[in-house]
Amino acid sequence: MASKKFKPSAKATLPFKVANKDKRQKLHITRKKANDSIRRDERLRRRREEDQNPILKEERLKKNVPLTLERKRIWDEVDHDSTDGLGQSVNAEQLKRRKFDQDAVFKENQTARQPNEDTESIDAGDDKDSMIDSTDDEHESDENLNPLEELQKTATERATSPAQSTTRTNLDLTPEALAARFPTLFFTEESHKPKILITTTLNSNLHHEAQILTSLFPYSLYIPRSSHRYGHKFSVREISSFASKRNYTAVVILKEDQKRPTGLTFVHLPQGPTFHFSINNWLEGKKVPGHGRPTDHSPEVILSNFRTPLGLLTAHLFRVMFPHRPEVQGRQVVTLHNQRDYIFVRRHRYVFREKRATEKSVVGSDGKEMKGVEDIRAGLQELGPRFTLKLRRIDKGIQRESGQEWEWKGKMEKQRTKFQL
């Protein structure tokens, strides 16, 4: 135990523990104030230096980027897009860009290999030398044809790169093998008009929630299911056959547990596949603060941050659930934003207005102000419903019992930094 005459300074750290509780608390408060003063002096000193040299602030902000789970995301290395890639975490955009670069290098090498008509006649000795040189050129061209794979970036390097959480989904990046495997989901008819049948599980209590879904999906109809003892308990396969004969394009089944929505099943007609989603955080529109009333206009659809082949397949599913020609006069938009394999579904009404003096201008993905819209802002009013989806399984076709044969199944990847969508 230290002597009672010993008085530590305000910024000192004792190597022992004081026995008295009150003294211990006072010493902790003193030490905490001292550390705060040190950090404050350091912050003020850094501010003075950055005021004199703004480059120091730019370098500090570039380095001090938090390492979130999205920035630690890793991808599977695939050299070609011959497979559909449903079970792989592949960046479809990088895969297409790599293929385009390889094709460009191949064309350049083909043009370089064309013989020169003016120099066809050469000596025999020169032929030997030319043969050696040609083999060297072929090796060099082969090296160009097979470019080195990019080294896997560290977490810090990925953190300093621009964020990709708000990237619009480019549906043209779909692999050809995936489009050939599901041809009914990848058609390009602009006059597509969906016709959706919405139902629930047997003896469900979610009639009000199912009616809300009919307002979310245009051209949809809700038919309740019953398991009365004198009634026939129609299966999902029988319902899909009934709907397919009446020109329906999809069947949506709302699942419940303890009178709450827990899942959505999308059956793409006429031959599948079947998508199983779980629902979290269901909130109907009238419970949203400042909500509005939706109209019957067909909404615009925003598909955000679907980057893998599986994500593009899911985006195409939601694309065919809405008309391809929205009614813009309704000013309604449905957003499906993917983040960490969770799909956030929101519906808003927008209006364009003049920018107020206290508001900032619209900023693009590069962090710079967008030209031409400096004095324009968009106001949003949420209409509801609000919920979150997570893809659990994709079944082959339309099965008698769910889960017999599946195209993709969740919980197969245990690595937290690898996402499927």
Coordinates of C-alpha atoms in Angstrom, one line a residue:
M1 CA 0.0 0.0 0.0
A2 CA 1.3 3.5 -0.9
S3 CA 2.1 6.1 1.7
K4 CA -0.6 8.6 2.7
K5 CA 1.8 11.5 1.8
F6 CA 1.9 10.4 -1.8
K7 CA -0.2 12.7 -4.0
P8 CA -0.4 11.6 -7.6
S9 CA -0.8 14.1 -10.4
A10 CA -4.0 14.6 -12.2
K11 CA -2.7 12.8 -15.3
A12 CA -1.1 9.9 -13.5
T13 CA -2.2 6.2 -13.5
L14 CA -1.8 4.4 -10.2
P15 CA -0.1 1.0 -10.3
F16 CA -2.2 -0.1 -7.3
K17 CA -5.8 -0.1 -6.3
V18 CA -7.0 2.3 -3.7
A19 CA -8.9 0.5 -0.9
N20 CA -11.3 3.4 -0.1
K21 CA -14.3 3.4 -2.4
D22 CA -14.9 7.2 -2.3
K23 CA -11.2 7.9 -3.0
R24 CA -11.4 5.4 -5.8
Q25 CA -14.3 7.1 -7.4
K26 CA -12.7 10.6 -7.1
L27 CA -9.5 9.3 -8.6
H28 CA -11.4 7.7 -11.5
I29 CA -13.2 11.0 -12.2
T30 CA -10.0 13.0 -12.0
R31 CA -8.2 10.5 -14.3
K32 CA -11.2 10.6 -16.8
K33 CA -11.1 14.5 -16.9
A34 CA -7.4 14.4 -17.5
N35 CA -7.8 12.0 -20.4
D36 CA -10.6 14.1 -21.9
S37 CA -8.4 17.2 -21.6
I38 CA -5.6 15.4 -23.4
R39 CA -7.9 14.3 -26.3
R40 CA -9.4 17.8 -26.5
D41 CA -5.9 19.4 -26.8
E42 CA -5.0 16.9 -29.5
R43 CA -8.2 17.6 -31.4
L44 CA -7.7 21.4 -31.2
R45 CA -4.1 21.0 -32.3
R46 CA -5.1 18.8 -35.3
R47 CA -7.8 21.4 -36.2
R48 CA -5.2 24.2 -36.3
E49 CA -2.9 22.1 -38.5
E50 CA -5.7 21.2 -40.9
D51 CA -6.9 24.8 -41.2
Q52 CA -3.4 25.7 -42.4
N53 CA -3.1 22.6 -44.6
P54 CA -6.5 21.2 -45.9
I55 CA -4.7 18.2 -47.5
L56 CA -4.1 16.8 -44.0
K57 CA -7.9 16.7 -43.4
E58 CA -8.6 14.9 -46.7
E59 CA -6.0 12.3 -45.9
R60 CA -7.4 11.7 -42.4
L61 CA -10.9 11.4 -43.6
K62 CA -9.8 9.0 -46.3
K63 CA -8.1 6.7 -43.8
N64 CA -10.7 7.0 -40.9
V65 CA -13.5 5.0 -42.6
P66 CA -15.3 2.5 -40.4
L67 CA -14.9 -1.1 -41.3
T68 CA -18.5 -2.1 -41.6
L69 CA -19.7 -5.6 -42.6
E70 CA -20.4 -4.4 -46.2
R71 CA -16.9 -3.1 -46.6
K72 CA -15.4 -6.4 -45.5
R73 CA -17.4 -8.3 -48.1
I74 CA -15.5 -10.9 -50.0
W75 CA -16.3 -12.5 -53.4
D76 CA -15.8 -15.9 -54.9
E77 CA -13.2 -16.1 -57.7
V78 CA -14.8 -17.3 -60.9
D79 CA -13.0 -17.0 -64.3
H80 CA -16.1 -17.4 -66.6
D81 CA -19.8 -17.1 -66.6
S82 CA -20.6 -20.5 -68.2
T83 CA -22.4 -21.5 -65.0
D84 CA -25.5 -19.9 -63.5
G85 CA -23.6 -19.2 -60.2
L86 CA -26.6 -19.6 -57.9
G87 CA -24.5 -21.1 -55.1
Q88 CA -21.6 -18.6 -55.4
S89 CA -21.1 -15.1 -54.2
V90 CA -19.9 -13.6 -57.5
N91 CA -20.0 -10.0 -58.6
A92 CA -21.8 -10.1 -61.9
E93 CA -20.5 -6.7 -62.9
Q94 CA -16.9 -7.6 -62.5
L95 CA -17.4 -10.9 -64.3
K96 CA -18.9 -9.1 -67.3
R97 CA -16.2 -6.5 -67.3
R98 CA -13.4 -9.1 -67.1
K99 CA -15.0 -11.0 -70.0
F100 CA -15.2 -7.8 -72.0
D101 CA -11.5 -7.0 -71.3
Q102 CA -10.5 -10.5 -72.3
D103 CA -12.4 -10.2 -75.6
A104 CA -10.7 -6.9 -76.3
V105 CA -7.3 -8.3 -75.6
F106 CA -8.0 -11.2 -77.9
K107 CA -9.1 -9.0 -80.7
E108 CA -5.9 -6.9 -80.4
N109 CA -3.7 -10.0 -80.5
Q110 CA -5.6 -11.3 -83.6
T111 CA -4.9 -8.0 -85.4
A112 CA -1.3 -8.1 -84.3
R113 CA -0.8 -11.6 -85.7
Q114 CA -2.0 -10.8 -89.2
P115 CA 1.0 -11.3 -91.6
N116 CA 2.4 -8.4 -93.5
E117 CA 2.0 -9.0 -97.3
D118 CA 5.1 -6.9 -98.1
T119 CA 7.5 -9.1 -96.0
E120 CA 6.5 -12.6 -97.0
S121 CA 9.8 -13.6 -98.7
I122 CA 12.6 -14.0 -96.2
D123 CA 15.7 -16.2 -96.0
A124 CA 15.9 -19.7 -94.4
G125 CA 18.1 -18.5 -91.5
D126 CA 15.7 -15.6 -91.0
D127 CA 12.9 -18.2 -90.9
K128 CA 14.5 -19.9 -87.9
D129 CA 14.9 -16.6 -86.1
S130 CA 11.3 -15.6 -87.0
M131 CA 10.1 -18.9 -85.6
I132 CA 11.8 -18.3 -82.3
D133 CA 10.5 -14.7 -82.2
S134 CA 7.0 -15.9 -83.1
T135 CA 7.0 -18.4 -80.2
D136 CA 8.0 -15.7 -77.8
D137 CA 5.2 -13.5 -79.2
E138 CA 2.8 -16.3 -78.7
H139 CA 3.8 -16.7 -75.1
E140 CA 3.4 -13.0 -74.6
S141 CA 0.0 -13.1 -76.2
D142 CA -1.0 -16.0 -74.0
E143 CA 0.0 -14.1 -71.0
N144 CA -2.2 -11.2 -72.2
L145 CA -5.0 -13.6 -72.8
N146 CA -4.8 -14.9 -69.3
P147 CA -4.5 -11.8 -67.1
L148 CA -3.4 -12.1 -63.5
E149 CA -6.1 -12.3 -61.1
E150 CA -6.5 -9.3 -58.8
L151 CA -5.1 -9.8 -55.4
Q152 CA -7.7 -10.0 -52.6
K153 CA -7.9 -6.6 -51.0
T154 CA -7.4 -6.2 -47.3
A155 CA -10.2 -4.9 -45.0
T156 CA -8.5 -1.4 -44.9
E157 CA -8.3 -1.1 -48.7
R158 CA -11.9 -2.2 -49.1
A159 CA -12.9 0.4 -46.5
T160 CA -11.3 3.3 -48.4
S161 CA -13.1 2.4 -51.6
P162 CA -16.5 4.1 -52.3
A163 CA -19.5 2.4 -50.8
Q164 CA -21.7 0.2 -53.0
S165 CA -24.8 -0.1 -50.8
T166 CA -26.9 2.3 -52.9
T167 CA -26.0 0.9 -56.3
R168 CA -28.8 0.5 -58.8
T169 CA -29.3 -3.0 -60.1
N170 CA -28.3 -3.5 -63.7
L171 CA -30.5 -6.4 -65.0
D172 CA -28.4 -6.6 -68.2
L173 CA -25.6 -8.3 -66.3
T174 CA -27.5 -11.5 -65.9
P175 CA -25.3 -14.6 -66.9
E176 CA -26.5 -16.3 -70.0
A177 CA -26.6 -19.7 -68.3
L178 CA -28.9 -18.3 -65.7
A179 CA -31.2 -16.7 -68.3
A180 CA -31.4 -20.0 -70.2
R181 CA -32.3 -21.9 -67.0
F182 CA -35.2 -19.7 -66.1
P183 CA -36.4 -18.3 -69.5
T184 CA -39.9 -17.2 -68.2
L185 CA -38.3 -14.8 -65.7
F186 CA -36.0 -13.1 -68.2
F187 CA -38.3 -12.0 -71.0
T188 CA -38.2 -8.4 -72.3
E189 CA -41.8 -7.6 -73.3
E190 CA -42.5 -4.0 -72.5
S191 CA -46.3 -4.6 -72.6
H192 CA -46.1 -7.1 -69.7
K193 CA -49.2 -6.9 -67.5
P194 CA -49.1 -9.2 -64.4
K195 CA -52.1 -11.0 -63.0
I196 CA -51.5 -12.1 -59.4
L197 CA -53.5 -14.4 -57.2
I198 CA -53.0 -13.7 -53.4
T199 CA -54.0 -16.2 -50.8
T200 CA -53.0 -17.4 -47.3
T201 CA -52.4 -20.6 -45.4
L202 CA -55.3 -22.7 -44.3
N203 CA -57.5 -21.1 -41.6
S204 CA -55.5 -17.9 -41.6
N205 CA -56.5 -14.8 -39.8
L206 CA -54.5 -12.4 -41.9
H207 CA -57.3 -11.3 -44.2
H208 CA -56.5 -7.6 -43.6
E209 CA -52.8 -8.0 -44.4
A210 CA -53.6 -9.9 -47.6
Q211 CA -55.9 -7.1 -48.7
I212 CA -53.0 -4.7 -48.1
L213 CA -50.8 -6.8 -50.4
T214 CA -53.4 -6.4 -53.2
S215 CA -52.8 -2.6 -53.0
L216 CA -49.1 -3.2 -53.2
F217 CA -49.1 -5.5 -56.3
P218 CA -51.2 -4.1 -59.2
Y219 CA -53.8 -6.3 -60.9
S220 CA -53.9 -8.7 -57.9
L221 CA -56.9 -10.6 -56.4
Y222 CA -57.2 -12.0 -52.9
I223 CA -59.0 -15.4 -52.4
P224 CA -59.1 -16.7 -48.8
R225 CA -58.4 -20.4 -48.1
S226 CA -60.5 -22.5 -45.7
S227 CA -60.1 -25.9 -44.2
H228 CA -63.8 -26.5 -43.3
R229 CA -64.6 -30.1 -42.7
Y230 CA -67.0 -30.2 -45.6
G231 CA -64.7 -28.2 -47.9
H232 CA -61.8 -29.4 -50.0
K233 CA -58.4 -28.4 -48.7
F234 CA -56.7 -27.2 -51.9
S235 CA -52.9 -27.6 -52.0
V236 CA -50.6 -25.0 -53.5
R237 CA -50.1 -27.1 -56.5
E238 CA -53.8 -27.3 -57.2
I239 CA -54.2 -23.6 -56.7
S240 CA -51.3 -22.9 -59.1
S241 CA -52.9 -25.2 -61.7
F242 CA -56.2 -23.3 -61.2
A243 CA -54.5 -19.9 -61.6
S244 CA -52.4 -21.0 -64.6
K245 CA -55.5 -22.0 -66.5
R246 CA -57.0 -18.5 -65.9
N247 CA -53.9 -16.7 -67.2
Y248 CA -52.5 -15.7 -63.8
T249 CA -48.8 -15.0 -63.9
A250 CA -48.0 -15.6 -60.2
V251 CA -49.4 -16.9 -56.9
V252 CA -48.5 -15.2 -53.6
I253 CA -49.1 -17.1 -50.4
L254 CA -49.0 -15.2 -47.1
K255 CA -47.9 -17.3 -44.1
E256 CA -48.6 -16.5 -40.4
D257 CA -47.6 -17.5 -36.9
Q258 CA -49.5 -16.2 -33.9
K259 CA -51.6 -13.9 -36.1
R260 CA -48.5 -12.2 -37.5
P261 CA -47.1 -12.4 -41.0
T262 CA -44.0 -14.6 -41.0
G263 CA -43.4 -15.5 -44.7
L264 CA -44.2 -14.9 -48.3
T265 CA -44.1 -17.6 -51.0
F266 CA -44.0 -16.5 -54.7
V267 CA -45.0 -19.2 -57.2
H268 CA -44.0 -18.1 -60.8
L269 CA -46.5 -19.6 -63.3
P270 CA -46.9 -21.7 -65.2
Q271 CA -44.0 -24.0 -64.3
G272 CA -42.2 -22.3 -61.4
P273 CA -39.7 -21.8 -59.7
T274 CA -41.0 -21.2 -56.2
F275 CA -39.4 -18.5 -54.0
H276 CA -39.7 -18.7 -50.2
F277 CA -39.1 -15.5 -48.1
S278 CA -39.4 -14.8 -44.4
I279 CA -41.0 -11.6 -43.2
N280 CA -39.7 -9.4 -40.4
N281 CA -40.8 -6.0 -39.0
W282 CA -44.3 -5.9 -40.7
L283 CA -45.9 -2.5 -40.3
E284 CA -49.0 -1.4 -42.1
G285 CA -49.4 2.0 -43.6
K286 CA -51.8 3.5 -41.1
K287 CA -49.2 3.0 -38.3
V288 CA -46.4 4.8 -40.2
P289 CA -46.0 8.4 -38.8
G290 CA -47.1 11.0 -41.5
H291 CA -48.4 8.3 -43.8
G292 CA -50.4 8.9 -47.0
R293 CA -53.1 7.0 -48.8
P294 CA -52.1 4.9 -51.8
T295 CA -53.9 5.2 -55.1
D296 CA -54.6 2.6 -57.8
H297 CA -51.9 3.8 -60.1
S298 CA -49.2 1.3 -61.1
P299 CA -46.0 2.3 -59.2
E300 CA -42.5 2.7 -60.4
V301 CA -40.0 0.1 -59.2
I302 CA -36.5 0.6 -57.9
L303 CA -34.3 -2.5 -57.5
S304 CA -31.2 -1.6 -55.5
N305 CA -28.0 -3.4 -54.8
F306 CA -28.7 -6.9 -56.3
R307 CA -25.2 -7.8 -57.5
T308 CA -24.8 -11.6 -57.6
P309 CA -26.5 -14.1 -60.0
L310 CA -28.9 -15.1 -57.3
G311 CA -29.6 -11.5 -56.5
L312 CA -30.3 -10.8 -60.2
L313 CA -32.7 -13.8 -60.3
T314 CA -34.5 -12.4 -57.3
A315 CA -34.6 -8.9 -58.9
H316 CA -36.2 -10.4 -62.0
L317 CA -38.8 -12.1 -59.9
F318 CA -39.9 -8.7 -58.4
R319 CA -39.6 -7.1 -61.8
V320 CA -42.3 -9.4 -63.3
M321 CA -44.6 -8.7 -60.3
F322 CA -45.2 -5.1 -61.5
P323 CA -46.1 -3.6 -64.9
H324 CA -43.2 -2.5 -67.0
R325 CA -45.0 0.7 -67.9
P326 CA -45.8 2.6 -64.7
E327 CA -48.4 5.3 -64.4
V328 CA -46.2 8.2 -63.6
Q329 CA -49.1 10.6 -62.9
G330 CA -49.6 8.6 -59.6
R331 CA -46.1 9.6 -58.4
Q332 CA -45.8 6.3 -56.5
V333 CA -42.6 4.3 -56.2
V334 CA -41.9 0.9 -54.7
T335 CA -38.3 0.4 -53.5
L336 CA -36.7 -3.0 -52.9
H337 CA -33.3 -2.4 -51.4
N338 CA -30.9 -5.3 -50.7
Q339 CA -28.5 -4.9 -47.8
R340 CA -26.7 -7.8 -46.2
D341 CA -29.1 -10.2 -47.9
Y342 CA -32.1 -8.5 -46.3
I343 CA -34.6 -6.9 -48.8
F344 CA -36.2 -3.8 -47.4
V345 CA -39.6 -3.1 -49.1
R346 CA -40.9 0.5 -48.9
R347 CA -43.6 2.4 -50.9
H348 CA -43.6 6.2 -51.2
R349 CA -45.2 9.1 -53.0
Y350 CA -42.8 11.7 -54.2
V351 CA -43.1 15.4 -55.3
F352 CA -40.5 17.7 -56.8
R353 CA -40.3 21.1 -55.1
E354 CA -37.8 24.0 -54.8
K355 CA -34.9 23.7 -52.5
R356 CA -35.1 25.6 -49.2
A357 CA -32.3 27.9 -48.0
T358 CA -31.4 25.5 -45.2
E359 CA -31.2 22.4 -47.4
K360 CA -28.3 21.0 -49.2
S361 CA -28.1 20.2 -52.9
V362 CA -28.6 16.7 -54.3
V363 CA -25.3 14.7 -54.2
G364 CA -24.4 11.9 -56.6
S365 CA -22.7 8.6 -55.8
D366 CA -19.3 10.2 -56.2
G367 CA -20.1 12.7 -53.4
K368 CA -20.3 15.7 -55.7
E369 CA -23.3 17.9 -56.4
M370 CA -25.4 16.9 -59.4
K371 CA -25.5 19.5 -62.2
G372 CA -28.9 20.8 -63.4
V373 CA -30.8 20.0 -60.2
E374 CA -29.1 22.5 -57.8
D375 CA -32.5 24.2 -56.9
I376 CA -34.7 21.1 -56.9
R377 CA -35.4 18.7 -54.1
A378 CA -37.8 15.6 -53.8
G379 CA -40.2 15.3 -51.0
L380 CA -41.3 11.8 -49.9
Q381 CA -44.4 10.5 -48.1
E382 CA -44.4 6.9 -47.0
L383 CA -47.6 5.0 -47.9
G384 CA -46.9 1.5 -46.5
P385 CA -46.8 -1.3 -45.9
R386 CA -43.3 -1.5 -44.5
F387 CA -41.6 -4.9 -44.1
T388 CA -38.3 -6.8 -44.6
L389 CA -37.8 -10.0 -46.6
K390 CA -35.1 -12.6 -46.5
L391 CA -34.7 -15.3 -49.2
R392 CA -34.7 -18.8 -47.6
R393 CA -35.1 -21.2 -50.5
I394 CA -35.8 -21.6 -54.2
D395 CA -37.7 -24.8 -55.2
K396 CA -37.7 -26.5 -58.5
G397 CA -41.0 -26.0 -60.3
I398 CA -44.2 -26.4 -58.3
Q399 CA -44.0 -29.3 -55.8
R400 CA -46.6 -31.2 -53.8
E401 CA -44.6 -30.6 -50.7
S402 CA -42.2 -27.8 -50.2
G403 CA -38.5 -28.5 -50.0
Q404 CA -38.4 -31.8 -52.0
E405 CA -36.1 -30.5 -54.8
W406 CA -34.5 -27.1 -54.6
E407 CA -32.5 -24.8 -56.8
W408 CA -30.9 -22.9 -54.0
K409 CA -31.1 -23.2 -50.2
G410 CA -30.2 -20.8 -47.5
K411 CA -27.9 -21.4 -44.5
M412 CA -25.3 -23.0 -46.7
E413 CA -22.7 -20.3 -46.2
K414 CA -21.3 -19.9 -42.7
Q415 CA -19.0 -17.0 -43.4
R416 CA -20.4 -13.6 -42.3
T417 CA -18.5 -11.5 -44.8
K418 CA -19.9 -13.5 -47.8
F419 CA -23.4 -12.5 -49.0
Q420 CA -25.6 -14.3 -51.5
L421 CA -27.6 -11.4 -53.0

